[in-house]
Amino acid sequence: MPTYTYRCESAHRFDEVHTMHSVPEKSVCPECGQDARRRPAAPHLSVAGSSAYGLIDAASRSAHEPDVVTSLPGAPRRPGGGITRNPLHAKLPRH
């Protein structure tokens, strides 16, 4: 959810989090109790892609809502167990 910045007549600044469709134009200042108007604020920009945000969200969710495990995970892969049937792989050098 987006964060909105408010400022009252006494120049107290504070931030509130609201959904985009229910953001109020005015709010009550927590310091002095006066009406505070919403002020323009810089958008939160990031260089992280959507896959990075997915990992961050999954990590924060797992801290509070861990997955329930009902059985042990599958057997680990055995070394050298991967057999390829691709004829192009036969031309690769072997060690």
PDB file of N, CA, C and O in Angstrom, residues 20-53:
ATOM      1  N   MET A  20      -5.183   2.969  -2.190  1.00  0.00           N
ATOM      2  CA  MET A  20      -5.307   4.072  -3.138  1.00  0.00           C
ATOM      3  C   MET A  20      -6.750   4.552  -3.299  1.00  0.00           C
ATOM      4  O   MET A  20      -6.993   5.711  -3.562  1.00  0.00           O
ATOM      5  N   HIS A  21      -7.711   3.673  -3.125  1.00  0.00           N
ATOM      6  CA  HIS A  21      -9.095   4.087  -3.316  1.00  0.00           C
ATOM      7  C   HIS A  21      -9.722   4.668  -2.054  1.00  0.00           C
ATOM      8  O   HIS A  21     -10.836   5.179  -2.101  1.00  0.00           O
ATOM      9  N   SER A  22      -9.036   4.618  -0.904  1.00  0.00           N
ATOM     10  CA  SER A  22      -9.636   5.146   0.325  1.00  0.00           C
ATOM     11  C   SER A  22      -8.739   6.163   1.025  1.00  0.00           C
ATOM     12  O   SER A  22      -8.838   6.336   2.233  1.00  0.00           O
ATOM     13  N   VAL A  23      -7.862   6.838   0.299  1.00  0.00           N
ATOM     14  CA  VAL A  23      -6.960   7.803   0.920  1.00  0.00           C
ATOM     15  C   VAL A  23      -7.724   9.099   1.242  1.00  0.00           C
ATOM     16  O   VAL A  23      -8.374   9.675   0.381  1.00  0.00           O
ATOM     17  N   PRO A  24      -7.689   9.535   2.508  1.00  0.00           N
ATOM     18  CA  PRO A  24      -8.387  10.775   2.859  1.00  0.00           C
ATOM     19  C   PRO A  24      -7.556  12.001   2.491  1.00  0.00           C
ATOM     20  O   PRO A  24      -6.332  11.965   2.500  1.00  0.00           O
ATOM     21  N   GLU A  25      -8.243  13.087   2.176  1.00  0.00           N
ATOM     22  CA  GLU A  25      -7.559  14.345   1.853  1.00  0.00           C
ATOM     23  C   GLU A  25      -7.009  14.991   3.122  1.00  0.00           C
ATOM     24  O   GLU A  25      -5.993  15.662   3.099  1.00  0.00           O
ATOM     25  N   LYS A  26      -7.690  14.767   4.257  1.00  0.00           N
ATOM     26  CA  LYS A  26      -7.248  15.318   5.537  1.00  0.00           C
ATOM     27  C   LYS A  26      -7.148  14.207   6.566  1.00  0.00           C
ATOM     28  O   LYS A  26      -7.827  13.189   6.467  1.00  0.00           O
ATOM     29  N   SER A  27      -6.302  14.430   7.576  1.00  0.00           N
ATOM     30  CA  SER A  27      -6.140  13.496   8.669  1.00  0.00           C
ATOM     31  C   SER A  27      -5.880  14.299   9.941  1.00  0.00           C
ATOM     32  O   SER A  27      -5.638  15.507   9.880  1.00  0.00           O
ATOM     33  N   VAL A  28      -5.899  13.654  11.087  1.00  0.00           N
ATOM     34  CA  VAL A  28      -5.658  14.331  12.361  1.00  0.00           C
ATOM     35  C   VAL A  28      -4.189  14.156  12.734  1.00  0.00           C
ATOM     36  O   VAL A  28      -3.657  13.045  12.719  1.00  0.00           O
ATOM     37  N   CYS A  29      -3.528  15.274  13.083  1.00  0.00           N
ATOM     38  CA  CYS A  29      -2.114  15.247  13.456  1.00  0.00           C
ATOM     39  C   CYS A  29      -1.960  14.509  14.790  1.00  0.00           C
ATOM     40  O   CYS A  29      -2.651  14.827  15.760  1.00  0.00           O
ATOM     41  N   PRO A  30      -1.063  13.526  14.864  1.00  0.00           N
ATOM     42  CA  PRO A  30      -0.889  12.791  16.123  1.00  0.00           C
ATOM     43  C   PRO A  30      -0.200  13.615  17.215  1.00  0.00           C
ATOM     44  O   PRO A  30      -0.298  13.275  18.387  1.00  0.00           O
ATOM     45  N   GLU A  31       0.473  14.712  16.860  1.00  0.00           N
ATOM     46  CA  GLU A  31       1.186  15.523  17.857  1.00  0.00           C
ATOM     47  C   GLU A  31       0.299  16.595  18.470  1.00  0.00           C
ATOM     48  O   GLU A  31       0.312  16.802  19.678  1.00  0.00           O
ATOM     49  N   CYS A  32      -0.484  17.311  17.638  1.00  0.00           N
ATOM     50  CA  CYS A  32      -1.252  18.440  18.164  1.00  0.00           C
ATOM     51  C   CYS A  32      -2.760  18.269  18.010  1.00  0.00           C
ATOM     52  O   CYS A  32      -3.525  19.035  18.592  1.00  0.00           O
ATOM     53  N   GLY A  33      -3.224  17.291  17.251  1.00  0.00           N
ATOM     54  CA  GLY A  33      -4.647  17.045  17.093  1.00  0.00           C
ATOM     55  C   GLY A  33      -5.338  17.918  16.061  1.00  0.00           C
ATOM     56  O   GLY A  33      -6.548  17.814  15.883  1.00  0.00           O
ATOM     57  N   GLN A  34      -4.612  18.795  15.366  1.00  0.00           N
ATOM     58  CA  GLN A  34      -5.204  19.642  14.336  1.00  0.00           C
ATOM     59  C   GLN A  34      -5.419  18.849  13.054  1.00  0.00           C
ATOM     60  O   GLN A  34      -4.845  17.780  12.861  1.00  0.00           O
ATOM     61  N   ASP A  35      -6.258  19.412  12.180  1.00  0.00           N
ATOM     62  CA  ASP A  35      -6.420  18.811  10.859  1.00  0.00           C
ATOM     63  C   ASP A  35      -5.137  18.980  10.058  1.00  0.00           C
ATOM     64  O   ASP A  35      -4.507  20.039  10.093  1.00  0.00           O
ATOM     65  N   ALA A  36      -4.760  17.938   9.366  1.00  0.00           N
ATOM     66  CA  ALA A  36      -3.559  17.970   8.527  1.00  0.00           C
ATOM     67  C   ALA A  36      -3.957  17.636   7.105  1.00  0.00           C
ATOM     68  O   ALA A  36      -4.767  16.745   6.868  1.00  0.00           O
ATOM     69  N   ARG A  37      -3.396  18.366   6.158  1.00  0.00           N
ATOM     70  CA  ARG A  37      -3.684  18.138   4.739  1.00  0.00           C
ATOM     71  C   ARG A  37      -2.634  17.232   4.126  1.00  0.00           C
ATOM     72  O   ARG A  37      -1.472  17.264   4.508  1.00  0.00           O
ATOM     73  N   ARG A  38      -3.079  16.471   3.141  1.00  0.00           N
ATOM     74  CA  ARG A  38      -2.154  15.585   2.426  1.00  0.00           C
ATOM     75  C   ARG A  38      -1.221  16.424   1.573  1.00  0.00           C
ATOM     76  O   ARG A  38      -1.628  17.374   0.907  1.00  0.00           O
ATOM     77  N   ARG A  39       0.057  16.090   1.587  1.00  0.00           N
ATOM     78  CA  ARG A  39       1.082  16.814   0.836  1.00  0.00           C
ATOM     79  C   ARG A  39       1.635  15.908  -0.257  1.00  0.00           C
ATOM     80  O   ARG A  39       1.678  14.686  -0.101  1.00  0.00           O
ATOM     81  N   PRO A  40       2.102  16.498  -1.355  1.00  0.00           N
ATOM     82  CA  PRO A  40       2.760  15.678  -2.382  1.00  0.00           C
ATOM     83  C   PRO A  40       4.056  15.088  -1.828  1.00  0.00           C
ATOM     84  O   PRO A  40       4.765  15.735  -1.069  1.00  0.00           O
ATOM     85  N   ALA A  41       4.338  13.874  -2.214  1.00  0.00           N
ATOM     86  CA  ALA A  41       5.555  13.200  -1.752  1.00  0.00           C
ATOM     87  C   ALA A  41       6.210  12.516  -2.939  1.00  0.00           C
ATOM     88  O   ALA A  41       5.564  12.223  -3.949  1.00  0.00           O
ATOM     89  N   ALA A  42       7.488  12.276  -2.808  1.00  0.00           N
ATOM     90  CA  ALA A  42       8.232  11.588  -3.865  1.00  0.00           C
ATOM     91  C   ALA A  42       7.805  10.126  -3.912  1.00  0.00           C
ATOM     92  O   ALA A  42       7.587   9.504  -2.882  1.00  0.00           O
ATOM     93  N   PRO A  43       7.669   9.548  -5.102  1.00  0.00           N
ATOM     94  CA  PRO A  43       7.301   8.138  -5.192  1.00  0.00           C
ATOM     95  C   PRO A  43       8.457   7.255  -4.753  1.00  0.00           C
ATOM     96  O   PRO A  43       9.629   7.638  -4.847  1.00  0.00           O
ATOM     97  N   HIS A  44       8.126   6.080  -4.266  1.00  0.00           N
ATOM     98  CA  HIS A  44       9.147   5.108  -3.864  1.00  0.00           C
ATOM     99  C   HIS A  44       9.563   4.328  -5.108  1.00  0.00           C
ATOM    100  O   HIS A  44       8.803   3.526  -5.638  1.00  0.00           O
ATOM    101  N   LEU A  45      10.757   4.596  -5.586  1.00  0.00           N
ATOM    102  CA  LEU A  45      11.278   3.919  -6.773  1.00  0.00           C
ATOM    103  C   LEU A  45      12.369   2.952  -6.347  1.00  0.00           C
ATOM    104  O   LEU A  45      13.116   3.215  -5.415  1.00  0.00           O
ATOM    105  N   SER A  46      12.483   1.862  -7.048  1.00  0.00           N
ATOM    106  CA  SER A  46      13.474   0.859  -6.701  1.00  0.00           C
ATOM    107  C   SER A  46      14.053   0.267  -7.981  1.00  0.00           C
ATOM    108  O   SER A  46      13.401   0.233  -9.017  1.00  0.00           O
ATOM    109  N   VAL A  47      15.274  -0.233  -7.884  1.00  0.00           N
ATOM    110  CA  VAL A  47      15.893  -0.884  -9.030  1.00  0.00           C
ATOM    111  C   VAL A  47      15.612  -2.382  -9.022  1.00  0.00           C
ATOM    112  O   VAL A  47      15.962  -3.085  -9.953  1.00  0.00           O
ATOM    113  N   ALA A  48      14.978  -2.868  -7.954  1.00  0.00           N
ATOM    114  CA  ALA A  48      14.669  -4.295  -7.870  1.00  0.00           C
ATOM    115  C   ALA A  48      13.541  -4.630  -8.830  1.00  0.00           C
ATOM    116  O   ALA A  48      12.584  -3.875  -8.981  1.00  0.00           O
ATOM    117  N   GLY A  49      13.630  -5.775  -9.468  1.00  0.00           N
ATOM    118  CA  GLY A  49      12.590  -6.217 -10.375  1.00  0.00           C
ATOM    119  C   GLY A  49      11.470  -6.925  -9.641  1.00  0.00           C
ATOM    120  O   GLY A  49      11.509  -7.109  -8.418  1.00  0.00           O
ATOM    121  N   SER A  50      10.459  -7.333 -10.374  1.00  0.00           N
ATOM    122  CA  SER A  50       9.314  -7.983  -9.747  1.00  0.00           C
ATOM    123  C   SER A  50       9.685  -9.334  -9.145  1.00  0.00           C
ATOM    124  O   SER A  50       9.100  -9.753  -8.158  1.00  0.00           O
ATOM    125  N   SER A  51      10.669 -10.034  -9.712  1.00  0.00           N
ATOM    126  CA  SER A  51      11.088 -11.309  -9.126  1.00  0.00           C
ATOM    127  C   SER A  51      11.760 -11.086  -7.775  1.00  0.00           C
ATOM    128  O   SER A  51      11.588 -11.869  -6.846  1.00  0.00           O
ATOM    129  N   ALA A  52      12.507  -9.984  -7.646  1.00  0.00           N
ATOM    130  CA  ALA A  52      13.131  -9.669  -6.355  1.00  0.00           C
ATOM    131  C   ALA A  52      12.068  -9.345  -5.322  1.00  0.00           C
ATOM    132  O   ALA A  52      12.157  -9.755  -4.161  1.00  0.00           O
ATOM    133  N   TYR A  53      11.025  -8.605  -5.722  1.00  0.00           N
ATOM    134  CA  TYR A  53       9.933  -8.314  -4.799  1.00  0.00           C
ATOM    135  C   TYR A  53       9.209  -9.589  -4.389  1.00  0.00           C
ATOM    136  O   TYR A  53       8.778  -9.734  -3.257  1.00  0.00           O
TER     137      TYR A  53
END
